[in-house]
Short mmCIF file of N, CA, C and O in Angstrom, two decimals:
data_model
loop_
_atom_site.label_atom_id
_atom_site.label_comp_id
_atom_site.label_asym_id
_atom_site.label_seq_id
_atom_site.Cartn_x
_atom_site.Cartn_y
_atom_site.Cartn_z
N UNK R 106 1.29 -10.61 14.90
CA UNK R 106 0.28 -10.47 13.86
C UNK R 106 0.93 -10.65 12.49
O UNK R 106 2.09 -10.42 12.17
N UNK R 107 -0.02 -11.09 11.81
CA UNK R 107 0.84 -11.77 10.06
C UNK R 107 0.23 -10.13 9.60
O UNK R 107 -0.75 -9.43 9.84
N UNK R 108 1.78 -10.03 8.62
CA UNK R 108 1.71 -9.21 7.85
C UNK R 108 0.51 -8.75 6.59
O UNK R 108 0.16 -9.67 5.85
N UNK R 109 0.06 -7.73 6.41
CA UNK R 109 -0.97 -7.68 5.45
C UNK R 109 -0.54 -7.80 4.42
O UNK R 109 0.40 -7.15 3.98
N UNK R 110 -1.30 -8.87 3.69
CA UNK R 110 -1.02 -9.15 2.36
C UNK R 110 -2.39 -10.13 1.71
O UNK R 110 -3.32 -10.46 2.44
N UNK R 111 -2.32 -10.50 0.25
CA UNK R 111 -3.28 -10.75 0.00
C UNK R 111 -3.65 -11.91 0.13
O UNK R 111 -2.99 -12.36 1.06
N UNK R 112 -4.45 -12.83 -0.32
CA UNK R 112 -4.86 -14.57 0.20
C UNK R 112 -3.84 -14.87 -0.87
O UNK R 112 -3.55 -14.31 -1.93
N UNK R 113 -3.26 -16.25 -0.04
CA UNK R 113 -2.76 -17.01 -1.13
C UNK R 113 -3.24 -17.31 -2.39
O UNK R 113 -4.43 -17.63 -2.39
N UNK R 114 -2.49 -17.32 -3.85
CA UNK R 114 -3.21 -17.26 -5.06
C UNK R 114 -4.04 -16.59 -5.65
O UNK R 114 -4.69 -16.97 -6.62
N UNK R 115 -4.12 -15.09 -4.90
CA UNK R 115 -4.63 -14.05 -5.69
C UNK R 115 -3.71 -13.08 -5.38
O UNK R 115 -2.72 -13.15 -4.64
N UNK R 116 -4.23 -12.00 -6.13
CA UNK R 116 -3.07 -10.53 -6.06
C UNK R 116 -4.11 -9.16 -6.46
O UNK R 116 -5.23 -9.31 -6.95
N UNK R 117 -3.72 -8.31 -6.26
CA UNK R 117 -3.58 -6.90 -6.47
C UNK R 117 -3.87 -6.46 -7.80
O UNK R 117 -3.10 -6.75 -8.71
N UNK R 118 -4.86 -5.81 -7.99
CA UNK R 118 -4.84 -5.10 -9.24
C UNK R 118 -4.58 -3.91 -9.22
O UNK R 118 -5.46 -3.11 -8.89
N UNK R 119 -3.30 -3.47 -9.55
CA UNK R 119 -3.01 -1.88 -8.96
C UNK R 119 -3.48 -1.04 -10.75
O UNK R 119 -3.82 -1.60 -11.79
N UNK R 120 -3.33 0.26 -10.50
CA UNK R 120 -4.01 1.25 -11.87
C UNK R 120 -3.11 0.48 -13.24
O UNK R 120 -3.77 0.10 -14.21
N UNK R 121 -1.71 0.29 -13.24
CA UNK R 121 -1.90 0.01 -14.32
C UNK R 121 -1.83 -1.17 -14.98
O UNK R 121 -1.61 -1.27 -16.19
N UNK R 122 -2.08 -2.37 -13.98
CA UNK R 122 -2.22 -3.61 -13.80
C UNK R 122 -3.95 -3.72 -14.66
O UNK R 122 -4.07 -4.25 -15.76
N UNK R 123 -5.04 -3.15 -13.93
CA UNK R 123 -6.29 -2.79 -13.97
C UNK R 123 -6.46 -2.81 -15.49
O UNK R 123 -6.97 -3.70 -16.16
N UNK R 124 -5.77 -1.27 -16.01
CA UNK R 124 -5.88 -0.99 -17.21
C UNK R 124 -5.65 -2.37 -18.27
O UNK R 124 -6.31 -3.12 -18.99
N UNK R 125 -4.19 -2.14 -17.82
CA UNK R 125 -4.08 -3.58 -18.82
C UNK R 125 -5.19 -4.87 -19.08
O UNK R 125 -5.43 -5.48 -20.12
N UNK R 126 -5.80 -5.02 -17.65
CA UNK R 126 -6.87 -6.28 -17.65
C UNK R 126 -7.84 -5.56 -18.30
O UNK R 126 -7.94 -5.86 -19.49
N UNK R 127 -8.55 -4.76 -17.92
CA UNK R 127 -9.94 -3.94 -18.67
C UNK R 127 -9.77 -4.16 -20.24
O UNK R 127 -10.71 -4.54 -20.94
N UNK R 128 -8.60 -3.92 -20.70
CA UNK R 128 -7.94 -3.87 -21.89
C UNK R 128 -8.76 -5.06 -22.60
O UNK R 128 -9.74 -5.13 -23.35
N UNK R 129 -7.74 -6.09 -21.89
CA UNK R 129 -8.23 -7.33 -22.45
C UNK R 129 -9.43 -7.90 -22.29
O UNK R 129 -9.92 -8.45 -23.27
N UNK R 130 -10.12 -7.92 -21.07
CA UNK R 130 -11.41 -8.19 -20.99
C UNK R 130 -12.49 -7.02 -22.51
O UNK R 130 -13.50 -7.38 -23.11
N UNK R 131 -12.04 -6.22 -22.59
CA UNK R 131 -12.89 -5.17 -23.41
C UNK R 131 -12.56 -5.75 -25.10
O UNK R 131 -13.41 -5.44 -25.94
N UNK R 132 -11.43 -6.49 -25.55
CA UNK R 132 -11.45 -6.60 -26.93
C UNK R 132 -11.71 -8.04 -26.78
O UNK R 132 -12.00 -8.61 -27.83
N UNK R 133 -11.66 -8.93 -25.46
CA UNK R 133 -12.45 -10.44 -25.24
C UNK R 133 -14.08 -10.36 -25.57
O UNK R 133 -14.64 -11.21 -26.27
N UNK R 134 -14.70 -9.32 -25.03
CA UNK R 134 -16.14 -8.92 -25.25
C UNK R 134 -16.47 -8.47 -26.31
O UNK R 134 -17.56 -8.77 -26.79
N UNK R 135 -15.56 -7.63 -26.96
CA UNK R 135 -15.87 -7.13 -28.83
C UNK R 135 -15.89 -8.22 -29.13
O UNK R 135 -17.05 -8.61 -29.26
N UNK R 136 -14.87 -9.23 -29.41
CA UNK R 136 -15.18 -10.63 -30.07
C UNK R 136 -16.24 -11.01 -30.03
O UNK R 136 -17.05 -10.87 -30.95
N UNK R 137 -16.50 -11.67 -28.77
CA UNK R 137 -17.68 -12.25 -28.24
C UNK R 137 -19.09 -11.47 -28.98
O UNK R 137 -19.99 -11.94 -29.68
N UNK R 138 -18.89 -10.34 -28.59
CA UNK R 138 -20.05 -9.98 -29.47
C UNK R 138 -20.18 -9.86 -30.94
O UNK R 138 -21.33 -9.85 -31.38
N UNK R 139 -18.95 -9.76 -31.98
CA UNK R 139 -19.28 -10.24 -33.11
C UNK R 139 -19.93 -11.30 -33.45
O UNK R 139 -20.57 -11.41 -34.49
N UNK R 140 -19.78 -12.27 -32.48
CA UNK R 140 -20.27 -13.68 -32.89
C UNK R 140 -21.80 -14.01 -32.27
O UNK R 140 -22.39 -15.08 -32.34
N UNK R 141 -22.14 -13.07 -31.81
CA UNK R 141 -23.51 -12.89 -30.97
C UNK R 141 -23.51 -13.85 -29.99
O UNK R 141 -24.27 -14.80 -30.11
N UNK R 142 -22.66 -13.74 -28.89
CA UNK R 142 -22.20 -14.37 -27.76
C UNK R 142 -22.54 -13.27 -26.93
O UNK R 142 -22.23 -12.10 -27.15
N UNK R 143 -23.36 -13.80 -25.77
CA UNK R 143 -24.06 -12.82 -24.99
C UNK R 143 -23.06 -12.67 -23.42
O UNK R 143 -22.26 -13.58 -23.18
N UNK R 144 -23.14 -11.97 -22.84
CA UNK R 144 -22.70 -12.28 -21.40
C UNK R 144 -23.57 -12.37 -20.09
O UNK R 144 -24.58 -11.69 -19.86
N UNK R 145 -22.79 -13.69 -18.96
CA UNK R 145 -23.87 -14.17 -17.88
C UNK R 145 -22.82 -13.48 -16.83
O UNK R 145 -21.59 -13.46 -16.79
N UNK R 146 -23.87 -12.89 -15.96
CA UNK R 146 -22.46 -13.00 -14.54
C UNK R 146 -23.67 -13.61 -13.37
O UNK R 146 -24.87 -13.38 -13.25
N UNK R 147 -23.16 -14.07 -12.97
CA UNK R 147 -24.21 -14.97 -11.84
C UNK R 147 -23.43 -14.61 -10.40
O UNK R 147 -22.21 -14.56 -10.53
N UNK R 148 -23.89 -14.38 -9.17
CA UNK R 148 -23.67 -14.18 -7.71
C UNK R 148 -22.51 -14.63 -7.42
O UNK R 148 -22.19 -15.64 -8.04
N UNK R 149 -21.91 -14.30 -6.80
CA UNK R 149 -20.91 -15.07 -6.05
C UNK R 149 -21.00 -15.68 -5.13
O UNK R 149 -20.03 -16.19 -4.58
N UNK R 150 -22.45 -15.82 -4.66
CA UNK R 150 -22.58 -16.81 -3.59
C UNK R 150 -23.68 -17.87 -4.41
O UNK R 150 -24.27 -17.54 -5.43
N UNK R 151 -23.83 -19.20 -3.73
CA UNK R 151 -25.31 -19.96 -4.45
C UNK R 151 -25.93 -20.78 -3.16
O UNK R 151 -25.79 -20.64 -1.95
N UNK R 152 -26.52 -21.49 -3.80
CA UNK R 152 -26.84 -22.39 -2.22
C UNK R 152 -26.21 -23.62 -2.52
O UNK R 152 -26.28 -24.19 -3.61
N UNK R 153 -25.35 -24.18 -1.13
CA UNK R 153 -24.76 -24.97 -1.48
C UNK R 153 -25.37 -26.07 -2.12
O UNK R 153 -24.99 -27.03 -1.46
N UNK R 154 -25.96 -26.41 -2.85
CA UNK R 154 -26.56 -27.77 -2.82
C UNK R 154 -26.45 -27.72 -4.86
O UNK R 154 -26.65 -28.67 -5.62
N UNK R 155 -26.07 -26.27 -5.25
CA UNK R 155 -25.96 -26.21 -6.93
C UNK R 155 -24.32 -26.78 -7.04
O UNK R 155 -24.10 -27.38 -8.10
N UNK R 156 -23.08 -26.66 -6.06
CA UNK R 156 -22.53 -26.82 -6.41
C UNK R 156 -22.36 -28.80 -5.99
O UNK R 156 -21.94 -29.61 -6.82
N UNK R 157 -22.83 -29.21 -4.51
CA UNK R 157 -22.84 -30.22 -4.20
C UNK R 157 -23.24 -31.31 -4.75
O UNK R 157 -22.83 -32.37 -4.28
N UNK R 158 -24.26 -31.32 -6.04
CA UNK R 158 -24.83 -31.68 -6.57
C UNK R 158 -24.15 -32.03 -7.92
O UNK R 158 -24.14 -33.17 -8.39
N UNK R 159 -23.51 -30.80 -8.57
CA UNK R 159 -23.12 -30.59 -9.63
C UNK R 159 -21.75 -31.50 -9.40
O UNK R 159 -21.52 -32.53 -10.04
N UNK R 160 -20.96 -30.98 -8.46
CA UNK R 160 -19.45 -31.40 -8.44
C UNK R 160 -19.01 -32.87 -7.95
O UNK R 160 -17.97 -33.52 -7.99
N UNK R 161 -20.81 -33.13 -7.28
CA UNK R 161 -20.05 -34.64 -6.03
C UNK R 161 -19.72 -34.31 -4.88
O UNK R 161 -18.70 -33.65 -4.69
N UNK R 162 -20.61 -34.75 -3.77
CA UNK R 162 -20.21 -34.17 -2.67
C UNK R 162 -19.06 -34.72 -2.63
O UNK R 162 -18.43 -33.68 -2.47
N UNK R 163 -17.94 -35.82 -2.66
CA UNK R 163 -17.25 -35.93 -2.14
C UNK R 163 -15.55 -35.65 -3.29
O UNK R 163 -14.44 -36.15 -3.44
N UNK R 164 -16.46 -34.46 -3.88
CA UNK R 164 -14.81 -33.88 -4.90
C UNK R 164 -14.21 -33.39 -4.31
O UNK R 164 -14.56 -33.28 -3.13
N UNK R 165 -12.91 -32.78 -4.77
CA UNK R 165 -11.72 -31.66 -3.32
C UNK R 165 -12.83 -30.67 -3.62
O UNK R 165 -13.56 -30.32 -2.70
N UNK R 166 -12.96 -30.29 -4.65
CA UNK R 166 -13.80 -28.54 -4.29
C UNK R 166 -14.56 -28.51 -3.46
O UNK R 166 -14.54 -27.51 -2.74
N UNK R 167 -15.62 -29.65 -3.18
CA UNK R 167 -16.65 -29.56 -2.26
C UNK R 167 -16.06 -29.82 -1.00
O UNK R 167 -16.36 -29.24 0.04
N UNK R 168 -15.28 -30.63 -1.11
CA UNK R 168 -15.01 -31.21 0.56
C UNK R 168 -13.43 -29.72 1.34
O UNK R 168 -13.21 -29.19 2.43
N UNK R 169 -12.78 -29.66 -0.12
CA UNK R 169 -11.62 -28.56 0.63
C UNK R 169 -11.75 -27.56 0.46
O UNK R 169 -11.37 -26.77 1.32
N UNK R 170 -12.46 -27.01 -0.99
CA UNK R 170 -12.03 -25.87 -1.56
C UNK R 170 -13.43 -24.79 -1.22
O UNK R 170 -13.30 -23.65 -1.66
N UNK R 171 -14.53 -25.05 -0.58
CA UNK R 171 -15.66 -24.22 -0.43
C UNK R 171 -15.70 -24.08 0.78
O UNK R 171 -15.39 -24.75 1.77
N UNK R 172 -16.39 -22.51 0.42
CA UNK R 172 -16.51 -21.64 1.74
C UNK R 172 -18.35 -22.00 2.43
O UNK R 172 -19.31 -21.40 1.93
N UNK R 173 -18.49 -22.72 3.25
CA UNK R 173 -19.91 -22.22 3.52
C UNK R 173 -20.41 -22.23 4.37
O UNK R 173 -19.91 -22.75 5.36
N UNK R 174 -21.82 -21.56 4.39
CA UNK R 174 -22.29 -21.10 6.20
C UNK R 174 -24.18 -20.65 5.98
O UNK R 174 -24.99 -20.42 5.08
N UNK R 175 -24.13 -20.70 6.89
CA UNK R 175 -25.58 -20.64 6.75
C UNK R 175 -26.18 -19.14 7.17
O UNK R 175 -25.85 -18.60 8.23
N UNK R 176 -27.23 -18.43 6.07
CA UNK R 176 -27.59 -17.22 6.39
C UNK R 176 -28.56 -17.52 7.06
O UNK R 176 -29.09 -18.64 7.05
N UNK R 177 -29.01 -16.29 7.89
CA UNK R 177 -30.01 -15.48 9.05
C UNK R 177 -31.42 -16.89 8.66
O UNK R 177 -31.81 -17.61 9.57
N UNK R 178 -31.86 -17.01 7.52
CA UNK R 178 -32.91 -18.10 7.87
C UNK R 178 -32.74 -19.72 7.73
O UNK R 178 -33.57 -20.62 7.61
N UNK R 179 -31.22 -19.72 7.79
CA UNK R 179 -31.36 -20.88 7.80
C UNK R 179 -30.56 -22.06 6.63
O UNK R 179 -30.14 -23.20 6.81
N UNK R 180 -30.58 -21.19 5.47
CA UNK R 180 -30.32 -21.99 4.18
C UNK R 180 -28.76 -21.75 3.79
O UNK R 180 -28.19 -20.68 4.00
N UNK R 181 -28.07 -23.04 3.13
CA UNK R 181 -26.59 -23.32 3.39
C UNK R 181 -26.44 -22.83 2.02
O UNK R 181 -27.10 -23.09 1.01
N UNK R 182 -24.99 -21.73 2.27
CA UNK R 182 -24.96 -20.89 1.17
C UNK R 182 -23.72 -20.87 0.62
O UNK R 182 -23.00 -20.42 1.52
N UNK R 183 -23.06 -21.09 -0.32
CA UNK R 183 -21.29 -21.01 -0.60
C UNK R 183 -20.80 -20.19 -1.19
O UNK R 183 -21.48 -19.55 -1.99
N UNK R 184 -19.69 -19.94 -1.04
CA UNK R 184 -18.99 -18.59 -1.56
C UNK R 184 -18.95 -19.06 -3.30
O UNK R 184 -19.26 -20.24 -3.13
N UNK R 185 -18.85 -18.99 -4.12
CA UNK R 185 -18.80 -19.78 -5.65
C UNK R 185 -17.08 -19.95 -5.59
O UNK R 185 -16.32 -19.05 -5.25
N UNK R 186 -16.78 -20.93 -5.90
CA UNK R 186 -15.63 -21.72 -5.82
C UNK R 186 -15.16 -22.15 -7.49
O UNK R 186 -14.05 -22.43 -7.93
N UNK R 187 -16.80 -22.07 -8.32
CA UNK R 187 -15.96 -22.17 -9.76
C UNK R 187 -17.24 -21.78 -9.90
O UNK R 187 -18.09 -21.55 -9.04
N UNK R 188 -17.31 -21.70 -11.68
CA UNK R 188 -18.59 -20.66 -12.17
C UNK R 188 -19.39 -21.39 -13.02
O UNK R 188 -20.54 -20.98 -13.23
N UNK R 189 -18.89 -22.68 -13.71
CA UNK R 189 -20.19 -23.52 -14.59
C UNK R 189 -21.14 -23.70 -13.30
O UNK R 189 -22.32 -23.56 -13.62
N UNK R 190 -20.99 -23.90 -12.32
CA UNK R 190 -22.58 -24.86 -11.52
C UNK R 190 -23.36 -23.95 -11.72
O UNK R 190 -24.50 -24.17 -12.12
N UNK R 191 -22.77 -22.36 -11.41
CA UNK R 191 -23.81 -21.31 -11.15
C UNK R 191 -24.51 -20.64 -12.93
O UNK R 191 -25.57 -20.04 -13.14
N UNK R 192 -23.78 -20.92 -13.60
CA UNK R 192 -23.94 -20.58 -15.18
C UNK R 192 -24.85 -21.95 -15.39
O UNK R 192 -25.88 -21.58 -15.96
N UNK R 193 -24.90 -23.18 -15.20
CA UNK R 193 -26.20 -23.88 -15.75
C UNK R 193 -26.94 -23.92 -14.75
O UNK R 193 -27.75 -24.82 -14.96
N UNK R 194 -27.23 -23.21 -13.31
CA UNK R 194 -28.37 -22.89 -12.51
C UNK R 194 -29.04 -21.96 -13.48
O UNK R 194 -30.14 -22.20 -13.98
N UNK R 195 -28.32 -20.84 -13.72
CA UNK R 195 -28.79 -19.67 -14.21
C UNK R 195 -29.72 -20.11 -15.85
O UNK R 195 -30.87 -19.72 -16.07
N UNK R 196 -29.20 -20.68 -16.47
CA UNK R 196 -29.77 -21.21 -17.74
C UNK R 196 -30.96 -21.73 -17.50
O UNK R 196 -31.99 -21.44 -18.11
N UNK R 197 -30.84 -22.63 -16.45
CA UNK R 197 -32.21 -23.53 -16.59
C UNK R 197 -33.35 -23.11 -15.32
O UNK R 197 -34.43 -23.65 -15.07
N UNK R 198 -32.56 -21.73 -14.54
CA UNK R 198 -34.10 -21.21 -13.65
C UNK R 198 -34.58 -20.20 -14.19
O UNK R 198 -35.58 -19.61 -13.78
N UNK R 199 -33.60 -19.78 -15.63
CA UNK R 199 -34.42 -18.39 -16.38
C UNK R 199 -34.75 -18.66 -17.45
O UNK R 199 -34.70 -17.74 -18.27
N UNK R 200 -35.22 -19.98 -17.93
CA UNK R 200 -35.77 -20.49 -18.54
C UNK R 200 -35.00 -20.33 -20.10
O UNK R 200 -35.59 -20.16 -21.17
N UNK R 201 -33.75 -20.41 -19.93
CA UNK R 201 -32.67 -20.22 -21.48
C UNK R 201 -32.93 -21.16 -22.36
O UNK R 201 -32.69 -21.02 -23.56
N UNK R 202 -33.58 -22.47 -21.71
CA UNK R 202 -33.29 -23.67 -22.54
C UNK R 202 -34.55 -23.43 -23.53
O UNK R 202 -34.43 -23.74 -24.72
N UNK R 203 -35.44 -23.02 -23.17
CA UNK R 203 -36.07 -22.80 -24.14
C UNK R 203 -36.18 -22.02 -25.26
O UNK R 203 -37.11 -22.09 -26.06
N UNK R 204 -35.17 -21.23 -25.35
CA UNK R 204 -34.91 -20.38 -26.31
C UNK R 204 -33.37 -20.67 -27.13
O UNK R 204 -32.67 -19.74 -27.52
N UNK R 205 -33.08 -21.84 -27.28
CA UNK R 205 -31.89 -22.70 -27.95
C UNK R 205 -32.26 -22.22 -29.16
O UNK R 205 -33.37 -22.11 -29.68
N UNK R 206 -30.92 -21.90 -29.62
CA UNK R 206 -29.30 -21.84 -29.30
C UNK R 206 -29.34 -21.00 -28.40
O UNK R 206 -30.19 -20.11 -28.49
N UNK R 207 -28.54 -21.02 -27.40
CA UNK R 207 -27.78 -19.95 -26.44
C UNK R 207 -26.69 -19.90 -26.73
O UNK R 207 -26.12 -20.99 -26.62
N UNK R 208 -25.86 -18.80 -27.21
CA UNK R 208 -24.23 -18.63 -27.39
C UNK R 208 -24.30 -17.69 -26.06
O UNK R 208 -23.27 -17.18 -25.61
#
């Protein structure tokens, strides 16, 4: 049996690893909000067809780098592999564009 450890190319956020990131994510977001820059977090999963669409079916992300499988009814679903496809799904099914500027 392979030793436990984490997936290749990620790691561990231990307490004071954590801190440190919170840190920075927390004075990244003060900025952001001086400038009236809002924040999106979108699913970590989508249906495959936002990123297939977006990327080319036949890019490495789509063809090597995505996870996907089909849920209980049927519809092909991917783990999110990068975050613009799912950030301009999100814009244009909650109707953002109509309210331009979006920061």
């Amino acid at each position: 049996m392979a030793p436990l450890r984490p997936v290749r190319g990620t790691r561990d956020f231990l307490p004071e690893d954590s801190r440190r990131r919170r840190h920075v994510e927390e004075q990244a977001l003060a900025i952001a909000r001086r400038y009236n820059y809002g924040e999106v977090s979108t699913p970590i999963f989508e249906f495959t067809e936002v990123f297939a669409r977006t990327l080319g079916d036949t890019s490495d992300i789509v063809t090597k780098e995505m996870y996907t499988f089909e849920d209980r009814s049927g519809d092909r679903i991917t783990l999110r592999p990068e975050n613009t496809a799912g950030i301009v799904r999100a814009f244009l099914s909650n109707g953002l564009a109509q309210k331009l500027p979006v920061k």
